[in-house]
Coordinates of C-alpha atoms in Angstrom, one line a residue:
Chain A
M1 CA 25.9 -86.4 94.1
I2 CA 26.2 -89.5 96.4
E3 CA 29.7 -90.3 97.9
A4 CA 30.1 -93.3 100.0
R5 CA 33.4 -93.7 101.9
N6 CA 34.2 -97.2 103.7
L7 CA 30.8 -97.2 105.1
T8 CA 30.3 -99.7 107.9
K9 CA 27.6 -100.4 110.1
I10 CA 27.8 -102.9 113.1
F11 CA 25.0 -104.6 114.7
R12 CA 25.3 -106.2 118.1
D13 CA 22.8 -108.8 118.7
S14 CA 22.7 -110.7 122.2
K15 CA 22.2 -114.2 120.4
R16 CA 24.4 -113.7 117.0
G17 CA 27.3 -111.4 118.3
E18 CA 28.3 -109.1 116.0
I19 CA 27.0 -108.7 112.6
R20 CA 28.5 -106.3 109.8
G21 CA 25.5 -105.6 108.0
A22 CA 28.1 -103.1 105.6
D23 CA 31.5 -103.6 105.9
Q24 CA 33.6 -101.0 104.3
V25 CA 31.4 -99.9 101.5
S26 CA 32.6 -97.3 99.1
F27 CA 31.1 -95.7 95.9
R28 CA 30.4 -92.8 94.1
V29 CA 26.8 -92.0 92.2
E30 CA 26.7 -88.8 89.2
P31 CA 23.8 -87.0 88.9
G32 CA 22.0 -88.4 85.8
T33 CA 22.9 -91.5 86.3
I34 CA 21.5 -94.6 87.8
Y35 CA 23.8 -96.8 90.2
G36 CA 22.4 -100.2 90.6
L37 CA 23.3 -102.0 94.3
L38 CA 23.1 -105.9 93.4
G39 CA 23.0 -108.2 96.1
A40 CA 21.0 -111.3 97.6
N41 CA 18.4 -111.0 100.2
G42 CA 20.6 -110.0 103.6
A43 CA 23.6 -108.9 101.5
G44 CA 23.6 -105.3 103.3
K45 CA 21.6 -103.3 100.5
T46 CA 18.8 -102.1 102.6
T47 CA 21.6 -101.4 105.5
T48 CA 23.8 -99.3 103.1
L49 CA 20.3 -97.6 101.8
R50 CA 19.2 -96.9 105.3
M51 CA 22.6 -95.2 106.3
L52 CA 22.4 -92.9 103.0
G53 CA 18.8 -91.9 104.0
T54 CA 19.9 -91.2 107.5
L55 CA 17.6 -93.8 108.8
L56 CA 20.8 -95.7 110.2
R57 CA 23.7 -94.0 111.7
P58 CA 27.2 -95.4 110.2
T59 CA 29.5 -97.3 112.8
S60 CA 32.4 -96.0 110.9
G61 CA 33.2 -94.4 107.5
S62 CA 31.4 -91.6 106.2
A63 CA 29.0 -90.6 103.2
K64 CA 28.0 -87.3 101.6
V65 CA 24.6 -87.1 99.9
A66 CA 23.9 -83.8 97.4
G67 CA 27.2 -82.2 99.8
F68 CA 25.6 -82.8 102.9
D69 CA 27.4 -85.3 105.4
V70 CA 24.7 -88.1 106.6
A71 CA 26.0 -88.4 110.1
S72 CA 26.5 -84.8 111.0
E73 CA 24.1 -82.9 108.6
P74 CA 20.7 -86.0 108.9
D75 CA 17.9 -83.5 108.6
R76 CA 19.6 -81.5 105.6
V77 CA 20.2 -84.9 103.7
R78 CA 16.8 -86.1 104.1
A79 CA 15.7 -82.6 102.6
Q80 CA 17.5 -83.6 99.5
I81 CA 16.6 -87.3 99.1
G82 CA 13.3 -89.0 97.8
F83 CA 13.5 -92.8 99.5
L84 CA 11.2 -95.3 98.4
A85 CA 11.3 -98.7 99.6
A86 CA 8.7 -101.8 99.6
S87 CA 8.9 -101.1 103.3
T88 CA 7.6 -97.6 103.1
A89 CA 3.9 -98.0 103.2
L90 CA 1.2 -95.1 103.0
Y91 CA -1.4 -94.1 105.7
A92 CA -4.4 -96.2 105.3
R93 CA -6.9 -93.2 106.8
L94 CA -5.5 -90.5 104.6
T95 CA -6.2 -89.9 100.9
A96 CA -3.6 -89.7 98.4
R97 CA -3.7 -86.1 98.5
E98 CA -3.6 -85.9 102.3
M99 CA -0.7 -88.4 102.1
I100 CA 1.5 -86.2 99.7
A101 CA 0.4 -82.8 101.3
Y102 CA 1.7 -84.1 104.7
F103 CA 5.2 -85.0 103.1
G104 CA 5.1 -81.7 101.5
R105 CA 4.5 -79.8 104.8
L106 CA 7.3 -82.0 106.5
N107 CA 9.5 -80.6 103.9
G108 CA 8.6 -77.2 104.8
M109 CA 6.6 -76.1 101.7
D110 CA 4.3 -73.6 101.8
E111 CA 0.6 -74.3 101.3
R112 CA 0.4 -72.4 97.9
G113 CA 3.6 -74.1 96.7
L114 CA 2.1 -77.4 97.8
R115 CA -1.2 -77.3 96.1
A116 CA 0.4 -76.3 92.8
R117 CA 3.1 -79.1 93.5
I118 CA 0.1 -81.8 93.9
G119 CA -1.3 -80.8 90.7
V120 CA 1.6 -81.2 88.7
L121 CA 2.2 -84.7 89.9
S122 CA -1.2 -85.7 89.6
E123 CA -1.1 -84.8 86.3
E124 CA 2.4 -86.5 85.6
L125 CA 0.9 -89.6 87.3
D126 CA -2.5 -89.7 86.2
M127 CA -3.7 -89.5 89.9
G128 CA -6.9 -87.8 89.3
A129 CA -8.9 -90.4 89.5
F130 CA -8.1 -91.3 92.6
L131 CA -6.4 -88.3 94.5
D132 CA -9.3 -87.7 97.1
R133 CA -9.7 -91.5 97.8
R134 CA -8.3 -93.1 101.1
C135 CA -4.8 -95.0 100.7
E136 CA -6.7 -98.2 102.2
K137 CA -9.2 -98.3 99.2
L138 CA -6.2 -98.0 96.6
S139 CA -5.1 -100.8 94.1
T140 CA -1.3 -101.8 94.4
G141 CA -0.6 -99.7 91.4
M142 CA -2.4 -96.5 92.6
K143 CA -0.5 -96.9 95.9
Q144 CA 2.7 -97.0 94.3
K145 CA 1.8 -93.8 92.1
T146 CA 0.8 -92.1 95.6
S147 CA 4.2 -93.5 97.3
I148 CA 6.2 -92.2 93.9
A149 CA 4.4 -88.6 94.4
R150 CA 5.0 -88.6 98.1
T151 CA 8.8 -89.1 97.3
L152 CA 8.8 -86.2 94.4
V153 CA 6.6 -83.7 96.5
H154 CA 9.8 -81.6 97.2
D155 CA 11.3 -82.3 93.8
P156 CA 14.4 -84.0 95.4
Q157 CA 17.9 -84.1 94.0
V158 CA 18.8 -87.7 95.1
M159 CA 16.6 -90.8 94.6
I160 CA 17.0 -93.5 96.6
F161 CA 15.1 -96.7 95.8
D162 CA 15.1 -99.7 97.9
E163 CA 14.0 -103.1 96.1
P164 CA 10.8 -100.7 95.0
T165 CA 9.1 -103.5 93.1
L166 CA 9.3 -106.0 95.5
G167 CA 5.7 -108.0 95.4
L168 CA 4.4 -106.2 92.7
D169 CA 2.6 -107.5 89.5
V170 CA 4.2 -107.2 86.1
M171 CA 2.6 -103.7 85.0
T172 CA 3.2 -101.8 88.2
A173 CA 6.7 -103.2 88.4
R174 CA 7.2 -102.0 84.7
A175 CA 5.9 -98.6 85.6
I176 CA 8.3 -98.3 88.3
V177 CA 11.0 -98.9 86.6
Q178 CA 9.9 -96.3 83.9
F179 CA 9.7 -94.0 86.7
V180 CA 13.2 -94.7 87.6
R181 CA 14.5 -93.8 84.2
E182 CA 12.6 -90.4 83.9
C183 CA 14.5 -89.5 87.2
R184 CA 17.5 -89.8 85.4
G185 CA 16.2 -88.2 82.5
R186 CA 15.5 -85.1 85.0
G187 CA 19.4 -85.3 86.3
K188 CA 18.5 -86.9 89.1
T189 CA 21.2 -89.0 91.3
V190 CA 19.7 -92.4 91.5
I191 CA 20.7 -95.2 93.6
Y192 CA 18.7 -98.6 93.0
S193 CA 18.8 -101.2 95.2
T194 CA 17.8 -104.9 93.4
H195 CA 18.2 -109.0 93.3
V196 CA 16.4 -108.8 90.1
M197 CA 19.2 -109.1 87.6
S198 CA 17.0 -108.2 84.6
E199 CA 16.1 -104.9 86.1
A200 CA 19.4 -104.2 86.9
E201 CA 20.4 -104.7 83.3
K202 CA 17.6 -102.5 82.0
L203 CA 18.0 -99.7 84.2
C204 CA 21.6 -99.3 85.8
D205 CA 24.5 -97.0 84.5
R206 CA 26.9 -98.7 86.8
V207 CA 26.4 -101.7 89.2
G208 CA 27.7 -102.5 92.9
I209 CA 27.8 -106.1 93.8
I210 CA 27.1 -106.5 97.5
H211 CA 27.6 -109.7 99.2
E212 CA 27.8 -110.5 103.0
G213 CA 28.1 -106.6 103.7
A214 CA 31.0 -105.8 101.7
L215 CA 31.2 -104.6 97.9
K216 CA 32.8 -107.2 95.7
A217 CA 32.9 -105.8 92.6
E218 CA 31.8 -102.1 90.8
G219 CA 31.4 -101.0 87.0
T220 CA 29.3 -100.6 84.3
L221 CA 27.7 -103.9 83.4
A222 CA 30.4 -103.8 80.4
E223 CA 33.3 -103.9 82.5
L224 CA 31.6 -106.5 85.2
R225 CA 31.2 -109.0 81.6
E226 CA 34.6 -107.9 80.7
R227 CA 35.9 -108.8 84.2
T228 CA 34.5 -112.3 84.4
G229 CA 34.0 -113.3 81.0
E230 CA 30.3 -114.0 81.1
A231 CA 27.8 -112.5 79.0
D232 CA 25.0 -112.8 81.2
L233 CA 24.7 -110.6 84.4
E234 CA 23.5 -113.4 86.3
E235 CA 26.4 -115.4 85.6
C236 CA 28.4 -112.5 86.5
F237 CA 27.1 -112.2 89.8
V238 CA 27.4 -115.6 90.7
K239 CA 31.1 -115.8 89.9
I240 CA 31.5 -112.6 91.7
V241 CA 29.7 -113.6 95.1
A242 CA 31.3 -117.2 94.7
P243 CA 33.4 -118.3 97.8
G244 CA 37.0 -117.8 97.0
A245 CA 36.3 -115.1 94.2
R246 CA 38.7 -112.5 94.2
P247 CA 37.4 -109.2 94.8
Chain B
M1 CA 12.5 -77.5 118.1
N2 CA 10.1 -76.2 115.0
G3 CA 6.6 -75.7 116.3
R4 CA 5.4 -75.8 112.7
T5 CA 6.4 -79.4 112.2
I6 CA 5.3 -80.2 115.6
A7 CA 1.8 -79.1 114.5
T8 CA 1.9 -80.7 111.2
V9 CA 2.4 -83.9 112.9
Y10 CA -0.2 -83.3 115.4
L11 CA -2.8 -82.4 113.2
K12 CA -2.1 -85.5 110.8
E13 CA -2.2 -87.8 113.5
L14 CA -5.2 -86.0 115.0
K15 CA -7.0 -86.1 111.6
D16 CA -5.9 -89.9 111.6
T17 CA -7.1 -90.7 114.7
L18 CA -10.5 -89.4 114.5
R19 CA -11.0 -91.3 111.5
D20 CA -10.1 -94.4 113.4
R21 CA -13.5 -95.8 114.8
R22 CA -11.6 -98.2 117.4
T23 CA -9.7 -95.0 118.9
L24 CA -13.0 -92.9 118.9
I25 CA -14.6 -95.7 121.1
S26 CA -11.8 -95.6 123.4
M27 CA -11.2 -92.1 123.6
I28 CA -14.9 -90.5 123.8
V29 CA -17.8 -93.0 123.4
G30 CA -16.5 -95.4 126.1
P31 CA -15.3 -92.7 128.6
A32 CA -18.8 -91.0 128.1
L33 CA -21.0 -93.7 128.6
F34 CA -18.9 -95.3 131.4
M35 CA -19.0 -93.0 134.3
P36 CA -22.8 -92.7 134.1
G37 CA -23.5 -96.0 133.3
L38 CA -21.1 -97.3 136.2
I39 CA -22.7 -94.9 139.0
F40 CA -25.9 -94.4 137.8
G41 CA -26.6 -97.5 135.9
M42 CA -25.2 -99.4 138.6
G43 CA -26.6 -97.5 141.7
K44 CA -30.3 -97.9 139.9
A45 CA -29.9 -101.5 139.6
A46 CA -28.8 -102.0 143.3
T47 CA -32.0 -99.8 144.0
V48 CA -34.3 -101.8 142.2
I49 CA -33.1 -105.2 143.5
V50 CA -32.6 -103.9 147.0
S51 CA -36.6 -102.2 147.2
K52 CA -37.9 -105.8 145.4
A53 CA -36.0 -107.7 148.2
R54 CA -37.7 -105.4 150.5
E55 CA -41.0 -106.1 148.9
E56 CA -40.7 -109.8 149.6
I57 CA -42.6 -111.1 152.8
P58 CA -39.5 -113.2 154.4
R59 CA -40.1 -116.9 155.2
V60 CA -38.8 -117.2 158.8
M61 CA -38.8 -120.2 161.4
L62 CA -39.2 -119.9 164.9
I63 CA -36.7 -123.0 166.2
S64 CA -38.4 -124.1 169.8
G65 CA -40.5 -121.4 171.6
E66 CA -43.6 -123.7 171.7
D67 CA -44.2 -122.9 175.1
S68 CA -44.5 -119.1 174.3
P69 CA -47.4 -119.1 171.7
G70 CA -47.7 -115.1 172.2
I71 CA -44.8 -114.7 170.5
R72 CA -45.6 -116.7 167.1
A73 CA -49.2 -114.9 167.3
E74 CA -47.5 -111.4 167.7
L75 CA -44.9 -112.5 164.5
E76 CA -48.5 -113.6 162.3
K77 CA -50.3 -110.8 163.4
S78 CA -47.7 -108.1 162.5
G79 CA -47.9 -109.4 158.8
K80 CA -44.2 -109.1 158.2
F81 CA -43.2 -112.4 158.1
R82 CA -44.3 -116.0 156.7
L83 CA -43.7 -118.2 159.5
E84 CA -42.5 -122.0 158.5
P85 CA -43.0 -124.8 160.6
A86 CA -40.0 -125.6 162.7
S87 CA -37.8 -128.1 161.6
A88 CA -34.3 -130.0 162.7
D89 CA -32.4 -128.9 159.1
W90 CA -33.5 -125.2 159.6
K91 CA -29.7 -124.4 159.0
Q92 CA -30.0 -126.6 155.7
Q93 CA -33.1 -124.5 154.8
I94 CA -31.4 -121.1 155.3
S95 CA -28.6 -122.3 153.3
E96 CA -30.9 -123.2 150.5
K97 CA -32.7 -120.0 150.6
K98 CA -36.2 -122.1 151.2
V99 CA -36.3 -120.2 154.6
R100 CA -34.4 -116.6 155.1
A101 CA -33.8 -116.4 158.9
A102 CA -34.7 -117.9 162.1
A103 CA -35.3 -117.1 165.6
E104 CA -34.4 -119.1 168.7
I105 CA -36.8 -118.9 171.3
P106 CA -35.7 -120.0 174.5
P107 CA -37.8 -122.5 176.9
G108 CA -39.9 -120.4 179.1
F109 CA -39.4 -117.0 177.3
E110 CA -42.7 -115.5 178.1
K111 CA -43.0 -116.5 181.7
A112 CA -39.3 -115.3 181.9
L113 CA -40.1 -112.1 180.3
R114 CA -43.1 -111.5 182.9
D115 CA -40.8 -112.5 185.7
G116 CA -38.2 -110.0 184.8
A117 CA -35.7 -112.6 184.0
A118 CA -33.3 -111.9 181.0
P119 CA -34.0 -114.3 178.4
A120 CA -31.7 -114.4 175.1
V121 CA -33.0 -114.8 171.8
T122 CA -31.0 -115.7 169.1
L123 CA -31.2 -114.7 165.3
Y124 CA -29.7 -116.7 162.2
D125 CA -29.0 -115.4 159.1
Y126 CA -26.8 -116.4 156.1
Q127 CA -24.6 -113.7 156.1
G128 CA -24.1 -111.7 152.8
E129 CA -27.1 -112.8 151.1
L130 CA -29.4 -109.7 150.7
K131 CA -32.6 -111.1 151.3
S132 CA -31.4 -113.0 154.5
G133 CA -30.1 -109.6 155.8
L134 CA -33.2 -107.9 155.5
A135 CA -35.1 -110.8 157.4
L136 CA -32.7 -110.7 159.8
E137 CA -33.3 -106.9 160.2
Q138 CA -37.2 -107.2 160.3
L139 CA -36.8 -109.7 162.8
R140 CA -34.2 -107.5 165.0
N141 CA -37.0 -104.6 164.6
F142 CA -39.7 -106.9 166.0
F143 CA -37.7 -108.0 168.9
T144 CA -36.5 -104.7 169.7
A145 CA -39.9 -103.2 169.9
L146 CA -41.0 -106.4 172.0
R147 CA -38.2 -105.5 174.2
E148 CA -39.4 -101.7 174.7
R149 CA -42.9 -102.8 175.3
S150 CA -41.9 -105.1 177.8
T151 CA -39.7 -102.6 179.6
A152 CA -42.4 -100.3 179.4
K153 CA -45.1 -102.9 180.8
L154 CA -42.4 -103.7 183.6
L155 CA -42.0 -100.0 184.6
A156 CA -45.3 -99.2 184.6
D157 CA -46.4 -102.4 186.7
R158 CA -44.1 -100.9 189.3
G159 CA -45.2 -97.5 189.0
L160 CA -42.0 -96.2 187.5
P161 CA -42.0 -93.7 184.5
A162 CA -40.8 -94.9 181.0
T163 CA -37.8 -92.4 181.1
I164 CA -35.9 -94.5 183.8
A165 CA -35.0 -96.9 181.2
R166 CA -34.4 -93.9 178.9
P167 CA -33.0 -91.2 180.7
F168 CA -32.0 -89.3 177.5
E169 CA -32.2 -89.3 173.8
V170 CA -29.2 -89.1 171.5
K171 CA -29.8 -87.1 168.2
E172 CA -27.6 -86.9 165.2
A173 CA -27.4 -83.9 163.0
N174 CA -25.2 -82.8 159.7
V175 CA -23.2 -79.9 159.3
A176 CA -22.1 -80.3 156.3
P177 CA -22.8 -78.5 153.3
P178 CA -24.7 -80.6 150.6
E179 CA -21.7 -80.5 148.0
K180 CA -19.6 -81.7 150.9
V181 CA -21.6 -84.6 151.2
G182 CA -21.8 -85.5 147.7
G183 CA -17.9 -84.7 147.8
N184 CA -17.4 -87.1 150.1
L185 CA -19.8 -89.8 148.6
L186 CA -18.3 -89.4 145.1
G187 CA -15.2 -88.2 146.1
G188 CA -13.5 -92.0 146.5
I189 CA -15.0 -93.3 143.4
V190 CA -14.7 -90.3 141.0
P191 CA -11.0 -89.8 140.8
Y192 CA -10.6 -93.6 140.6
F193 CA -12.3 -93.5 137.3
I194 CA -10.8 -90.2 135.9
I195 CA -7.0 -91.5 136.8
F196 CA -8.2 -94.8 135.1
L197 CA -9.9 -93.0 132.0
S198 CA -6.6 -91.3 131.4
L199 CA -4.6 -94.0 131.1
I200 CA -7.3 -95.5 128.8
G201 CA -8.0 -92.7 126.5
A202 CA -3.8 -92.5 126.0
M203 CA -3.8 -96.4 125.6
Y204 CA -4.9 -96.9 122.0
P205 CA -3.6 -93.7 120.3
A206 CA -0.2 -94.6 121.9
L207 CA -0.1 -98.4 120.6
D208 CA -1.5 -97.1 117.3
L209 CA 1.3 -94.2 116.8
A210 CA 4.2 -96.3 117.5
A211 CA 4.2 -100.1 117.5
G212 CA 1.4 -99.8 114.8
E213 CA 3.1 -97.6 112.6
K214 CA 6.4 -99.5 112.8
E215 CA 3.9 -102.7 111.7
R216 CA 2.3 -101.0 109.0
G217 CA 5.6 -99.6 107.9
T218 CA 4.8 -96.0 107.8
M219 CA 7.2 -95.4 110.4
E220 CA 9.8 -95.9 108.1
T221 CA 8.3 -93.5 105.4
L222 CA 7.9 -90.9 108.0
L223 CA 11.4 -91.0 109.1
C224 CA 12.4 -90.6 105.5
S225 CA 11.4 -86.9 105.9
P226 CA 13.6 -84.2 107.1
A227 CA 11.4 -83.6 109.9
A228 CA 13.7 -83.9 113.2
R229 CA 13.2 -86.7 115.4
T230 CA 12.1 -84.5 118.4
D231 CA 9.6 -82.8 116.4
I232 CA 8.0 -86.1 115.2
V233 CA 8.1 -87.6 118.4
L234 CA 6.5 -84.5 120.5
G235 CA 3.9 -84.2 117.7
K236 CA 2.9 -88.0 118.2
F237 CA 2.8 -87.6 122.2
L238 CA 0.5 -84.4 121.9
M239 CA -1.7 -86.4 120.1
V240 CA -1.6 -89.3 122.5
L241 CA -2.0 -87.1 125.2
T242 CA -5.2 -85.5 123.5
G243 CA -6.5 -89.1 123.7
S244 CA -6.0 -89.1 127.0
L245 CA -7.7 -85.8 128.0
F246 CA -10.6 -86.1 125.6
A247 CA -11.5 -89.7 127.9
V248 CA -11.1 -87.7 130.9
F249 CA -13.2 -84.6 129.9
S250 CA -15.9 -86.4 127.8
A251 CA -16.4 -88.7 131.3
V252 CA -16.6 -85.3 133.4
A253 CA -18.6 -83.8 131.0
S254 CA -21.3 -86.8 130.5
L255 CA -21.4 -86.9 134.3
G256 CA -22.1 -83.4 134.8
A257 CA -24.6 -83.6 132.2
T258 CA -26.4 -86.9 133.8
L259 CA -26.1 -85.1 137.6
F260 CA -27.9 -82.1 136.1
L261 CA -30.4 -84.3 134.2
V262 CA -30.8 -86.5 137.7
V263 CA -31.5 -83.6 139.5
S264 CA -33.7 -81.3 137.1
S265 CA -35.9 -84.6 136.5
A266 CA -36.0 -85.3 140.7
G267 CA -38.1 -82.1 141.3
P268 CA -38.0 -79.4 144.4
A269 CA -37.8 -82.4 146.9
A270 CA -34.4 -83.9 145.8
K271 CA -33.1 -80.1 145.0
G272 CA -33.9 -79.3 148.8
D273 CA -31.8 -82.0 149.7
P274 CA -29.0 -82.5 146.9
G275 CA -27.1 -84.8 148.9
L276 CA -25.1 -87.5 146.6
F277 CA -25.5 -85.3 143.7
S278 CA -23.9 -82.0 144.5
I279 CA -20.1 -81.8 144.2
D280 CA -18.2 -78.4 144.9
P281 CA -17.3 -77.0 141.0
M282 CA -14.0 -76.1 142.6
G283 CA -13.4 -79.7 143.3
I284 CA -13.8 -80.5 140.2
F285 CA -11.5 -78.1 138.9
G286 CA -8.9 -79.6 141.3
V287 CA -9.3 -83.0 140.1
L288 CA -8.9 -82.1 136.4
A289 CA -5.9 -80.1 137.3
M290 CA -4.0 -82.6 139.0
V291 CA -4.9 -85.1 136.4
L292 CA -3.4 -82.9 134.2
P293 CA 0.1 -84.2 134.8
V294 CA -1.2 -87.6 135.2
A295 CA -2.5 -87.7 131.7
V296 CA 1.1 -86.6 130.6
L297 CA 2.7 -89.1 132.6
F298 CA 0.0 -91.8 131.4
S299 CA 0.7 -90.6 127.8
A300 CA 4.6 -90.6 127.8
V301 CA 5.0 -93.8 129.8
L302 CA 2.7 -95.7 127.1
F303 CA 4.2 -94.4 124.1
A304 CA 7.6 -95.3 125.3
L305 CA 6.3 -98.9 125.9
A306 CA 4.4 -98.8 122.6
L307 CA 7.8 -97.6 120.8
F308 CA 9.6 -100.4 122.0
A309 CA 7.4 -103.1 121.0
K310 CA 7.9 -104.3 117.3
S311 CA 4.5 -104.8 116.7
L312 CA 1.1 -104.2 118.3
K313 CA 0.4 -107.5 120.0
E314 CA 3.9 -107.0 121.7
A315 CA 2.9 -103.4 122.7
Q316 CA -0.3 -105.0 124.1
S317 CA 1.4 -107.5 126.3
Y318 CA 3.7 -104.5 127.9
V319 CA 0.7 -102.5 128.4
T320 CA -1.6 -105.1 130.1
P321 CA 0.5 -105.3 133.2
L322 CA 0.9 -101.7 133.3
T323 CA -3.0 -101.2 134.0
F324 CA -2.7 -103.5 136.8
L325 CA 0.2 -101.2 138.2
V326 CA -2.3 -98.4 138.0
V327 CA -5.5 -99.9 139.1
V328 CA -3.9 -101.0 142.3
P329 CA -2.7 -97.8 143.8
V330 CA -5.8 -96.0 143.0
A331 CA -7.8 -98.7 144.5
I332 CA -5.6 -98.3 147.8
G333 CA -6.5 -94.3 147.6
V334 CA -10.5 -95.1 147.3
L335 CA -10.1 -97.2 150.7
P336 CA -11.7 -95.8 153.5
G337 CA -9.0 -94.7 156.4
I338 CA -5.9 -94.0 154.1
E339 CA -4.9 -90.4 154.6
L340 CA -2.4 -88.3 152.8
N341 CA 0.8 -87.9 154.4
F342 CA 4.2 -86.5 153.2
R343 CA 5.4 -90.1 152.2
L344 CA 2.1 -91.1 150.3
A345 CA 2.4 -87.5 148.5
L346 CA 5.4 -88.9 146.7
V347 CA 4.0 -92.1 145.4
P348 CA 2.9 -91.6 142.0
I349 CA -0.7 -92.5 141.1
L350 CA -1.7 -92.9 144.5
N351 CA -1.0 -89.4 145.5
V352 CA -3.4 -88.3 143.0
S353 CA -5.9 -90.4 144.0
L354 CA -5.6 -89.1 147.5
V355 CA -5.7 -85.6 147.1
C356 CA -8.5 -85.6 144.5
K357 CA -10.6 -87.1 147.3
E358 CA -9.7 -84.5 149.6
M359 CA -10.0 -81.9 147.3
L360 CA -13.9 -83.5 146.1
S361 CA -14.8 -83.3 150.1
G362 CA -13.6 -79.7 150.1
V363 CA -10.3 -80.4 152.2
W364 CA -7.6 -78.4 150.5
H365 CA -3.6 -79.2 151.6
W366 CA -1.9 -76.7 149.8
G367 CA 1.6 -78.1 150.9
Y368 CA 0.8 -81.4 149.7
I369 CA -1.2 -80.1 146.4
G370 CA 2.3 -78.4 145.5
V371 CA 4.2 -81.4 146.1
I372 CA 2.2 -83.8 144.3
F373 CA 1.7 -81.7 141.2
G374 CA 5.3 -81.0 141.1
S375 CA 6.4 -84.7 141.7
T376 CA 3.7 -86.1 139.0
A377 CA 4.9 -83.4 136.7
L378 CA 8.8 -84.5 137.4
Y379 CA 8.0 -87.9 136.7
A380 CA 5.8 -87.1 133.8
A381 CA 8.8 -85.1 132.2
L382 CA 11.5 -88.1 132.9
A383 CA 8.7 -90.4 130.7
L384 CA 8.8 -87.6 128.1
G385 CA 12.5 -87.7 128.1
L386 CA 12.6 -91.3 127.9
C387 CA 10.3 -91.0 124.9
V388 CA 12.6 -88.7 122.9
K389 CA 15.7 -90.4 123.8
M390 CA 13.9 -93.8 122.5
F391 CA 12.9 -92.3 119.4
R392 CA 16.1 -90.9 118.3
S393 CA 17.5 -94.6 118.9
E394 CA 17.9 -96.4 116.0
G395 CA 17.9 -99.7 117.8
V396 CA 14.5 -99.1 119.1
I397 CA 12.9 -98.0 116.2
F398 CA 14.4 -100.7 113.8
R399 CA 14.4 -103.2 116.7
T400 CA 13.9 -106.9 115.1

């Protein structure tokens, strides 16, 4: 489970002054559900997810991931999560197998368990043909599969996806979406950030709309439609983030 | 701190680095070829150039001295000079290397010589030009020999013994063992290159493991793992240090192998007089021990700079001035006449350069060695502490 309470992140910039990357963001994600964090570029999605992934420390507020506090127990939080983002790249000179094994070892897995786990993941993700090929030689789809295997190697309870389909072709993006669904099917707690409305409609059980660092609205797709009186999610989004719109 | 995690990060970085051709060149191949290439390659080139220059019979000009034909005849007879006809533009001809040197014979030189007067011969050369210098040397030798012959004749004419002008001889003899001679000759240059190579060896791994990872997006991937930040930074730092030490050891090993080959191939004559090619092994061990904290210091400083940078390009712009900062104190240490004292023993890099020079020439100031090792280790520990602090700072890692 993920529970965020008034999560706030303030960046200080010598030129622009104080910037609120996330402002009093609160939400809750239950196991076996997908929570969509919907927002335009620069809205605060990545900042929020980086705080949940303990990559950034909240300026104020708190969050618990799988029962561990992100500020006081960051190492234990990271042991419970799989973090996949467009910006999380692979080591070009390692093979797919070495990449997965490296993160397994960093998660404290023993060699025997690791070998078995790589075997399972390789089969599930159909990676047998390229498992021993260097990442720099892999196609985009193969790289994504390797990244997925990397996030799953320690079988985390919580999955955090930060715009994972950004810049991917249709087929690879579909595979990712399918994988996210499977995570939900396995009872994992999933948070998924995107600015692609169709992805949110296809995947998410609940959606939080984030704009200028603040969570403007939250609910199921049906609740958001009812609240805005719009059938199309894109129209819902525009109405919610429009200047002067009621939170 | 978790030793297993540090080892995991280190071994991954080692594997990754060994697969990178550019790093291998900067860590092993470059240093292995650099020192023998520089010392022996340049030495060989210099020997060839000088011996070729010596083989050449220099063109020289006698300015005036028409009333002293004997001098001209002796110069020609010696076979060591090609005499050019006197010309008013002799200075121009020396500058344009048409003539290598000139000798100005004063009017009535031979007569003055017979009368026991002391006429002055002036020799001209183009200072800094090798062949001109060699021609000058030949002329100097000729006139010195002529002076000695004249002195002997004047003394003999007066019935005096030749020893009156040379009442005693001065002889020189070396008491330093061959390894000390070699240490003194190589002592200046070897520490210079070893210290410099410990910087070069750490440079590429530091840039790649910090700024390079940020640029390629793998840093964020790594930070998503549960590994503690301190363990990650220590694992990476150890790899940078490995790069530095690899460079030093490849350079020393290749230098040792080259020395061995040179001495072996030079035959028994060279073995009997090792001179330049003998260094006290204790001196080499001393240098390697002193370089260890320097390598830690360089690795930590380079890693800190590369961590701060957002990209490889930015990191390179920080590292280039650092190279100059290192070269200057090391070069000062090589200068003759600079001697180690307590104040200099606290100046980073310069202190190591100076003490290494001493150790290679067989001088062991244990007090200074202790101060230098301790102070360098302290600077290195502070720099490593800074790395750890920086790696834990999200302002540095996610700097935009």
